[in-house]
mmCIF file of C-alpha atoms in Angstrom:
data_model
loop_
_atom_site.group_PDB
_atom_site.id
_atom_site.type_symbol
_atom_site.label_atom_id
_atom_site.label_comp_id
_atom_site.label_asym_id
_atom_site.label_seq_id
_atom_site.Cartn_x
_atom_site.Cartn_y
_atom_site.Cartn_z
ATOM 1 C CA MET A 1 134.920 111.422 81.926
ATOM 2 C CA LYS A 2 135.684 114.580 80.003
ATOM 3 C CA SER A 3 137.627 113.020 77.181
ATOM 4 C CA ILE A 4 136.195 113.515 73.710
ATOM 5 C CA LEU A 5 135.470 110.342 71.783
ATOM 6 C CA LYS A 6 135.925 110.237 68.045
ATOM 7 C CA PHE A 7 133.743 108.198 65.719
ATOM 8 C CA GLY A 8 134.486 108.254 62.036
ATOM 9 C CA GLY A 9 136.445 111.475 62.241
ATOM 10 C CA THR A 10 133.656 113.384 64.080
ATOM 11 C CA LYS A 11 133.847 114.620 67.658
ATOM 12 C CA ARG A 12 131.288 113.594 70.175
ATOM 13 C CA ARG A 13 130.308 116.451 72.528
ATOM 14 C CA THR A 14 130.958 116.077 76.219
ATOM 15 C CA TYR A 15 128.067 116.273 78.666
ATOM 16 C CA ALA A 16 129.008 119.851 79.645
ATOM 17 C CA GLU A 17 129.059 120.880 75.953
ATOM 18 C CA GLN A 18 125.652 119.267 75.391
ATOM 19 C CA LYS A 19 124.207 121.134 78.384
ATOM 20 C CA ALA A 20 125.641 124.407 77.082
ATOM 21 C CA LEU A 21 124.159 123.742 73.576
ATOM 22 C CA TRP A 22 120.697 122.941 74.876
ATOM 23 C CA GLY A 23 120.858 125.919 77.202
ATOM 24 C CA PHE A 24 121.611 128.160 74.230
ATOM 25 C CA ILE A 25 118.742 126.608 72.220
ATOM 26 C CA TYR A 26 116.431 127.182 75.215
ATOM 27 C CA VAL A 27 117.192 130.935 75.385
ATOM 28 C CA LEU A 28 117.382 131.383 71.615
ATOM 29 C CA PRO A 29 113.685 132.459 71.173
ATOM 30 C CA TRP A 30 114.113 135.120 73.859
ATOM 31 C CA LEU A 31 117.426 136.234 72.342
ATOM 32 C CA LEU A 32 115.887 136.585 68.869
ATOM 33 C CA GLY A 33 112.930 138.462 70.333
ATOM 34 C CA PHE A 34 115.297 140.843 72.111
ATOM 35 C CA LEU A 35 117.353 141.527 69.010
ATOM 36 C CA LEU A 36 114.381 141.930 66.681
ATOM 37 C CA PHE A 37 111.850 143.748 68.857
ATOM 38 C CA PHE A 38 113.533 145.192 71.943
ATOM 39 C CA LEU A 39 117.103 146.339 71.145
ATOM 40 C CA ILE A 40 116.170 149.182 68.794
ATOM 41 C CA PRO A 41 113.495 150.686 71.107
ATOM 42 C CA LEU A 42 115.975 150.349 74.005
ATOM 43 C CA VAL A 43 118.676 152.316 72.172
ATOM 44 C CA SER A 44 116.087 154.872 70.961
ATOM 45 C CA SER A 45 114.841 155.359 74.504
ATOM 46 C CA LEU A 46 118.373 156.072 75.710
ATOM 47 C CA ARG A 47 118.813 158.569 72.906
ATOM 48 C CA TYR A 48 115.500 160.274 73.708
ATOM 49 C CA SER A 49 116.444 160.600 77.369
ATOM 50 C CA PHE A 50 119.278 162.950 76.361
ATOM 51 C CA SER A 51 117.197 164.858 73.823
ATOM 52 C CA SER A 52 114.384 167.355 73.455
ATOM 53 C CA ILE A 53 111.706 166.074 71.130
ATOM 54 C CA GLU A 54 109.332 168.386 69.276
ATOM 55 C CA ALA A 55 106.703 167.237 66.779
ATOM 56 C CA ASN A 56 106.268 169.131 63.547
ATOM 57 C CA ALA A 57 104.703 168.616 60.119
ATOM 58 C CA SER A 58 107.694 166.654 58.818
ATOM 59 C CA GLY A 59 107.970 164.356 61.854
ATOM 60 C CA MET A 60 109.946 164.764 65.074
ATOM 61 C CA ASN A 61 112.731 167.233 65.687
ATOM 62 C CA ILE A 62 115.258 165.658 68.079
ATOM 63 C CA SER A 63 117.919 167.902 69.602
ATOM 64 C CA PHE A 64 120.560 166.880 72.140
ATOM 65 C CA ILE A 65 120.213 168.622 75.552
ATOM 66 C CA GLY A 66 122.453 166.485 77.751
ATOM 67 C CA ILE A 67 121.213 165.405 81.189
ATOM 68 C CA SER A 68 118.496 168.082 81.471
ATOM 69 C CA ASN A 69 115.741 165.528 81.380
ATOM 70 C CA TYR A 70 117.374 163.565 84.238
ATOM 71 C CA VAL A 71 117.746 166.769 86.280
ATOM 72 C CA GLU A 72 114.117 167.676 85.663
ATOM 73 C CA ALA A 73 112.919 164.210 86.697
ATOM 74 C CA LEU A 74 114.892 164.251 89.970
ATOM 75 C CA THR A 75 114.585 167.898 90.983
ATOM 76 C CA VAL A 76 111.690 169.540 89.135
ATOM 77 C CA ASN A 77 108.980 166.917 88.624
ATOM 78 C CA THR A 78 106.802 166.773 91.746
ATOM 79 C CA SER A 79 105.661 163.180 91.318
ATOM 80 C CA PHE A 80 108.740 161.218 90.264
ATOM 81 C CA ASN A 81 110.708 160.959 93.552
ATOM 82 C CA ARG A 82 107.610 160.279 95.597
ATOM 83 C CA THR A 83 106.360 157.618 93.235
ATOM 84 C CA LEU A 84 109.801 155.972 92.940
ATOM 85 C CA THR A 85 110.149 155.878 96.731
ATOM 86 C CA THR A 86 106.663 154.419 97.139
ATOM 87 C CA SER A 87 107.415 151.731 94.528
ATOM 88 C CA ILE A 88 110.621 150.677 96.308
ATOM 89 C CA VAL A 89 108.934 150.597 99.755
ATOM 90 C CA ASN A 90 106.067 148.494 98.400
ATOM 91 C CA MET A 91 108.561 146.108 96.840
ATOM 92 C CA VAL A 92 110.477 145.759 100.104
ATOM 93 C CA ILE A 93 107.236 144.934 101.916
ATOM 94 C CA ASN A 94 105.592 142.683 99.306
ATOM 95 C CA VAL A 95 108.475 140.546 98.062
ATOM 96 C CA PRO A 96 109.229 138.691 101.352
ATOM 97 C CA LEU A 97 105.499 138.137 101.946
ATOM 98 C CA ILE A 98 104.926 136.745 98.446
ATOM 99 C CA VAL A 99 107.993 134.453 98.496
ATOM 100 C CA ILE A 100 107.233 133.072 101.993
ATOM 101 C CA PHE A 101 103.560 132.620 101.164
ATOM 102 C CA SER A 102 104.465 130.852 97.894
ATOM 103 C CA LEU A 103 106.867 128.462 99.574
ATOM 104 C CA PHE A 104 104.318 127.696 102.321
ATOM 105 C CA LEU A 105 101.558 126.996 99.782
ATOM 106 C CA ALA A 106 103.883 124.887 97.588
ATOM 107 C CA VAL A 107 104.740 122.662 100.579
ATOM 108 C CA LEU A 108 101.011 122.273 101.356
ATOM 109 C CA LEU A 109 100.029 121.620 97.754
ATOM 110 C CA ASN A 110 102.733 118.952 97.474
ATOM 111 C CA GLN A 111 100.942 116.855 100.115
ATOM 112 C CA ARG A 112 98.505 114.106 99.120
ATOM 113 C CA PHE A 113 94.890 115.093 99.754
ATOM 114 C CA VAL A 114 91.553 114.927 97.956
ATOM 115 C CA GLY A 115 91.138 117.740 95.426
ATOM 116 C CA ARG A 116 94.822 118.536 95.211
ATOM 117 C CA ALA A 117 94.691 119.278 91.438
ATOM 118 C CA ILE A 118 91.735 121.618 91.922
ATOM 119 C CA ALA A 119 93.557 123.452 94.732
ATOM 120 C CA ARG A 120 96.625 123.924 92.529
ATOM 121 C CA SER A 121 94.469 125.280 89.717
ATOM 122 C CA ILE A 122 92.777 127.758 92.068
ATOM 123 C CA PHE A 123 96.034 129.285 93.235
ATOM 124 C CA PHE A 124 97.355 129.502 89.671
ATOM 125 C CA LEU A 125 94.113 130.986 88.325
ATOM 126 C CA PRO A 126 95.094 134.627 89.087
ATOM 127 C CA VAL A 127 98.033 134.307 86.701
ATOM 128 C CA ILE A 128 95.638 133.360 83.884
ATOM 129 C CA LEU A 129 93.158 136.050 84.806
ATOM 130 C CA ALA A 130 95.908 138.684 84.891
ATOM 131 C CA SER A 131 96.857 138.037 81.239
ATOM 132 C CA GLY A 132 95.432 139.333 77.966
ATOM 133 C CA VAL A 133 92.342 141.504 77.851
ATOM 134 C CA ILE A 134 91.378 140.677 81.415
ATOM 135 C CA ALA A 135 94.529 142.447 82.651
ATOM 136 C CA ASN A 136 93.073 145.746 81.452
ATOM 137 C CA LEU A 137 89.990 145.463 83.636
ATOM 138 C CA GLU A 138 89.908 147.573 86.763
ATOM 139 C CA THR A 139 90.281 145.579 89.985
ATOM 140 C CA THR A 140 89.879 148.559 92.305
ATOM 141 C CA SER A 141 86.191 147.842 92.930
ATOM 142 C CA LEU A 142 86.970 144.220 93.684
ATOM 143 C CA VAL A 143 89.661 145.096 96.205
ATOM 144 C CA GLN A 144 87.363 147.672 97.788
ATOM 145 C CA ALA A 145 84.560 145.140 98.045
ATOM 146 C CA ILE A 146 86.893 142.656 99.762
ATOM 147 C CA ASN A 147 88.116 145.302 102.196
ATOM 148 C CA GLU A 148 84.566 146.361 102.997
ATOM 149 C CA GLN A 149 83.597 142.746 103.601
ATOM 150 C CA ASN A 150 86.569 142.271 105.867
ATOM 151 C CA ALA A 151 85.767 145.471 107.670
ATOM 152 C CA GLY A 152 82.274 144.312 108.510
ATOM 153 C CA GLY A 153 82.663 140.529 108.500
ATOM 154 C CA ALA A 154 84.559 137.811 110.275
ATOM 155 C CA VAL A 155 87.890 139.555 110.068
ATOM 156 C CA SER A 156 86.611 142.506 112.034
ATOM 157 C CA GLY A 157 85.579 140.060 114.763
ATOM 158 C CA LEU A 158 89.205 140.062 115.835
ATOM 159 C CA GLY A 159 90.025 143.307 114.091
ATOM 160 C CA THR A 160 93.387 144.579 112.987
ATOM 161 C CA SER A 161 93.598 146.937 115.923
ATOM 162 C CA GLU A 162 92.679 144.154 118.371
ATOM 163 C CA LEU A 163 95.235 141.831 116.779
ATOM 164 C CA THR A 164 97.857 144.579 117.048
ATOM 165 C CA ARG A 165 97.071 145.080 120.752
ATOM 166 C CA ILE A 166 97.304 141.329 121.488
ATOM 167 C CA MET A 167 100.701 140.960 119.763
ATOM 168 C CA ILE A 168 102.159 144.076 121.397
ATOM 169 C CA ASN A 169 100.968 142.872 124.838
ATOM 170 C CA SER A 170 102.657 139.538 124.081
ATOM 171 C CA GLY A 171 106.002 141.308 123.737
ATOM 172 C CA VAL A 172 106.281 141.294 119.920
ATOM 173 C CA SER A 173 108.231 144.206 118.448
ATOM 174 C CA GLU A 174 106.115 147.052 117.184
ATOM 175 C CA ASN A 175 107.852 147.011 113.800
ATOM 176 C CA ILE A 176 107.091 143.314 113.344
ATOM 177 C CA VAL A 177 103.482 143.900 114.392
ATOM 178 C CA THR A 178 103.068 146.674 111.860
ATOM 179 C CA TYR A 179 104.619 144.484 109.130
ATOM 180 C CA LEU A 180 102.298 141.536 109.911
ATOM 181 C CA THR A 181 99.123 143.601 110.118
ATOM 182 C CA SER A 182 100.002 145.268 106.804
ATOM 183 C CA ALA A 183 100.243 141.775 105.331
ATOM 184 C CA VAL A 184 96.627 141.180 106.266
ATOM 185 C CA ASP A 185 95.616 144.307 104.391
ATOM 186 C CA ARG A 186 97.620 143.133 101.344
ATOM 187 C CA ILE A 187 96.300 139.564 101.259
ATOM 188 C CA TYR A 188 94.508 139.977 97.914
ATOM 189 C CA GLN A 189 97.648 141.430 96.314
ATOM 190 C CA ILE A 190 99.837 138.676 97.802
ATOM 191 C CA VAL A 191 97.599 135.834 96.618
ATOM 192 C CA SER A 192 97.117 137.323 93.116
ATOM 193 C CA GLN A 193 100.883 137.666 92.573
ATOM 194 C CA SER A 194 101.974 134.256 93.922
ATOM 195 C CA GLY A 195 100.825 131.868 91.214
ATOM 196 C CA VAL A 196 104.065 131.569 89.228
ATOM 197 C CA GLN A 197 106.203 131.398 92.360
ATOM 198 C CA ILE A 198 104.042 128.581 93.799
ATOM 199 C CA LEU A 199 104.459 126.657 90.546
ATOM 200 C CA ILE A 200 108.261 127.104 90.564
ATOM 201 C CA PHE A 201 108.551 126.045 94.209
ATOM 202 C CA LEU A 202 106.232 123.083 93.655
ATOM 203 C CA ALA A 203 108.352 121.843 90.740
ATOM 204 C CA GLY A 204 111.478 122.208 92.864
ATOM 205 C CA ILE A 205 110.009 120.306 95.841
ATOM 206 C CA GLN A 206 108.846 117.476 93.550
ATOM 207 C CA SER A 207 112.392 117.151 92.134
ATOM 208 C CA VAL A 208 113.819 116.370 95.638
ATOM 209 C CA SER A 209 114.743 112.688 95.903
ATOM 210 C CA PRO A 210 112.197 110.776 98.070
ATOM 211 C CA GLN A 211 115.095 108.715 99.455
ATOM 212 C CA LEU A 212 116.222 111.775 101.431
ATOM 213 C CA TYR A 213 112.902 111.951 103.226
ATOM 214 C CA GLU A 214 112.861 108.207 103.798
ATOM 215 C CA ALA A 215 116.326 108.333 105.306
ATOM 216 C CA SER A 216 115.308 111.235 107.547
ATOM 217 C CA LYS A 217 112.273 109.256 108.757
ATOM 218 C CA ILE A 218 114.455 106.298 109.612
ATOM 219 C CA GLU A 219 116.696 108.617 111.612
ATOM 220 C CA GLY A 220 113.640 109.869 113.509
ATOM 221 C CA ALA A 221 113.402 113.367 111.955
ATOM 222 C CA THR A 222 110.064 115.180 112.258
ATOM 223 C CA GLY A 223 108.327 116.899 109.367
ATOM 224 C CA TYR A 224 109.466 120.227 110.780
ATOM 225 C CA GLU A 225 113.090 119.087 110.794
ATOM 226 C CA ALA A 226 112.814 117.570 107.307
ATOM 227 C CA PHE A 227 111.607 120.917 105.980
ATOM 228 C CA TRP A 228 114.512 122.894 107.454
ATOM 229 C CA LYS A 229 117.216 120.325 106.788
ATOM 230 C CA ILE A 230 116.081 118.912 103.380
ATOM 231 C CA THR A 231 113.331 120.847 101.636
ATOM 232 C CA LEU A 232 114.566 124.402 102.258
ATOM 233 C CA PRO A 233 118.229 123.762 101.294
ATOM 234 C CA MET A 234 117.246 121.832 98.180
ATOM 235 C CA VAL A 235 114.895 124.579 96.879
ATOM 236 C CA SER A 236 117.156 127.463 97.974
ATOM 237 C CA PRO A 237 118.310 128.185 94.401
ATOM 238 C CA LEU A 238 114.664 128.636 93.458
ATOM 239 C CA ILE A 239 114.274 131.164 96.285
ATOM 240 C CA LEU A 240 116.716 133.428 94.425
ATOM 241 C CA VAL A 241 114.834 132.861 91.169
ATOM 242 C CA ASN A 242 111.505 133.684 92.759
ATOM 243 C CA VAL A 243 112.849 136.734 94.573
ATOM 244 C CA ILE A 244 114.252 138.155 91.319
ATOM 245 C CA TYR A 245 110.996 137.365 89.459
ATOM 246 C CA THR A 246 108.875 138.898 92.222
ATOM 247 C CA VAL A 247 110.983 142.077 92.357
ATOM 248 C CA ILE A 248 110.652 142.601 88.586
ATOM 249 C CA ASP A 249 106.953 141.732 88.654
ATOM 250 C CA SER A 250 106.397 144.144 91.565
ATOM 251 C CA PHE A 251 108.105 146.984 89.740
ATOM 252 C CA SER A 252 106.277 146.302 86.490
ATOM 253 C CA ARG A 253 102.935 146.630 88.315
ATOM 254 C CA SER A 254 103.797 149.775 90.241
ATOM 255 C CA GLU A 255 102.550 153.339 89.877
ATOM 256 C CA MET A 256 105.945 154.277 88.437
ATOM 257 C CA THR A 257 105.173 152.589 85.123
ATOM 258 C CA LYS A 258 101.865 154.489 84.931
ATOM 259 C CA LEU A 259 103.663 157.797 85.589
ATOM 260 C CA ILE A 260 106.153 157.011 82.810
ATOM 261 C CA GLN A 261 103.371 156.147 80.370
ATOM 262 C CA GLU A 262 101.371 159.285 81.232
ATOM 263 C CA THR A 263 104.393 161.488 80.850
ATOM 264 C CA GLY A 264 105.162 160.061 77.438
ATOM 265 C CA PHE A 265 101.803 159.301 75.842
ATOM 266 C CA THR A 266 99.495 161.750 77.631
ATOM 267 C CA ASN A 267 101.772 164.775 78.076
ATOM 268 C CA PHE A 268 103.822 163.824 74.998
ATOM 269 C CA ASN A 269 107.099 164.600 76.771
ATOM 270 C CA PHE A 270 109.027 161.593 75.456
ATOM 271 C CA GLY A 271 112.418 162.915 76.556
ATOM 272 C CA LEU A 272 111.386 163.227 80.215
ATOM 273 C CA SER A 273 109.511 159.932 80.050
ATOM 274 C CA SER A 274 112.623 158.134 78.679
ATOM 275 C CA ALA A 275 114.782 159.657 81.431
ATOM 276 C CA MET A 276 112.316 158.492 84.086
ATOM 277 C CA ALA A 277 112.379 155.030 82.584
ATOM 278 C CA TRP A 278 116.137 154.810 82.611
ATOM 279 C CA ILE A 279 116.408 156.053 86.207
ATOM 280 C CA TYR A 280 113.790 153.463 87.131
ATOM 281 C CA PHE A 281 115.709 150.762 85.257
ATOM 282 C CA LEU A 282 118.976 151.661 87.059
ATOM 283 C CA ALA A 283 117.214 151.603 90.445
ATOM 284 C CA ILE A 284 115.827 148.134 89.707
ATOM 285 C CA MET A 285 119.221 146.902 88.502
ATOM 286 C CA VAL A 286 120.954 148.098 91.668
ATOM 287 C CA ILE A 287 118.337 146.475 93.890
ATOM 288 C CA LEU A 288 118.631 143.185 91.971
ATOM 289 C CA LEU A 289 122.417 143.210 92.277
ATOM 290 C CA ILE A 290 122.185 143.779 96.062
ATOM 291 C CA ILE A 291 119.594 141.017 96.497
ATOM 292 C CA THR A 292 121.581 138.570 94.347
ATOM 293 C CA PHE A 293 124.804 139.359 96.241
ATOM 294 C CA PHE A 294 123.317 138.583 99.676
ATOM 295 C CA ILE A 295 121.070 135.654 98.774
ATOM 296 C CA SER A 296 123.557 133.822 96.561
ATOM 297 C CA LYS A 297 125.885 133.412 99.552
ATOM 298 C CA ARG A 298 123.259 131.316 101.356
ATOM 299 C CA ILE A 299 122.186 129.114 98.477
ATOM 300 C CA PHE A 300 122.886 125.351 98.626
ATOM 301 C CA TYR A 301 123.839 123.835 95.278
ATOM 302 C CA GLN A 302 123.766 120.045 95.161
ATOM 303 C CA GLU A 303 126.958 118.581 93.817
#
């Protein structure tokens, strides 16, 4: 009932109004943080991208030069286009792998088994290790050690080349084989970037009413059918959330951010660095809009 009840001259909020109020309160800390700490640097960055900045004894001399920094980034700089293309390709490859892996692990971790809490902690541990001071530690040596172990250990018993040959002989498309074998090479990266997504999927699966699964069992549905007919549709809104989160997380970890930082704080070319950042931002925004447009059409929202 959407009618507004009055008690002593005061209006009682409807359920929709209460949800809107609590939603605003929920995002208020982020909104305040954006206005106080992010808005001014964002506007300054846009200004710098159209300017030439020179340091002098009295400070910085900022002069407007139009789109020259954007032209230099796209046509003169030898690293920008290559790095941007590589970042987008890596995102296209990694995001489906991470989301599928996260959903698969969330379904497994939702089952009842001994040590379930420990298993959940292990898969969320990379998120904790990737924060704070530990995030600044180099992981190249760790990844190299894992790859060397795989090259000479149990993984090489089957071997990526042998696995490729078996799948191709089985009639699997060469493009699919290449994608799957590249996933094996990226297993450390996939696992280390799946913690938050697993947690989100796990919360969504636990919110599904048990009566739905009980009714499906009575009707004779298998676990496979229950997943495709109940679990997947019910968590489909979270698939969009996790895809968007993974895309942003993938771009924030890419070589593009390092190039922007080096251009600005190593070469002290803040105008070119700001132009690179805004081109990168626009590329991410376009990709997110395309992903949201296609995925949102296939999302099931429970009435």
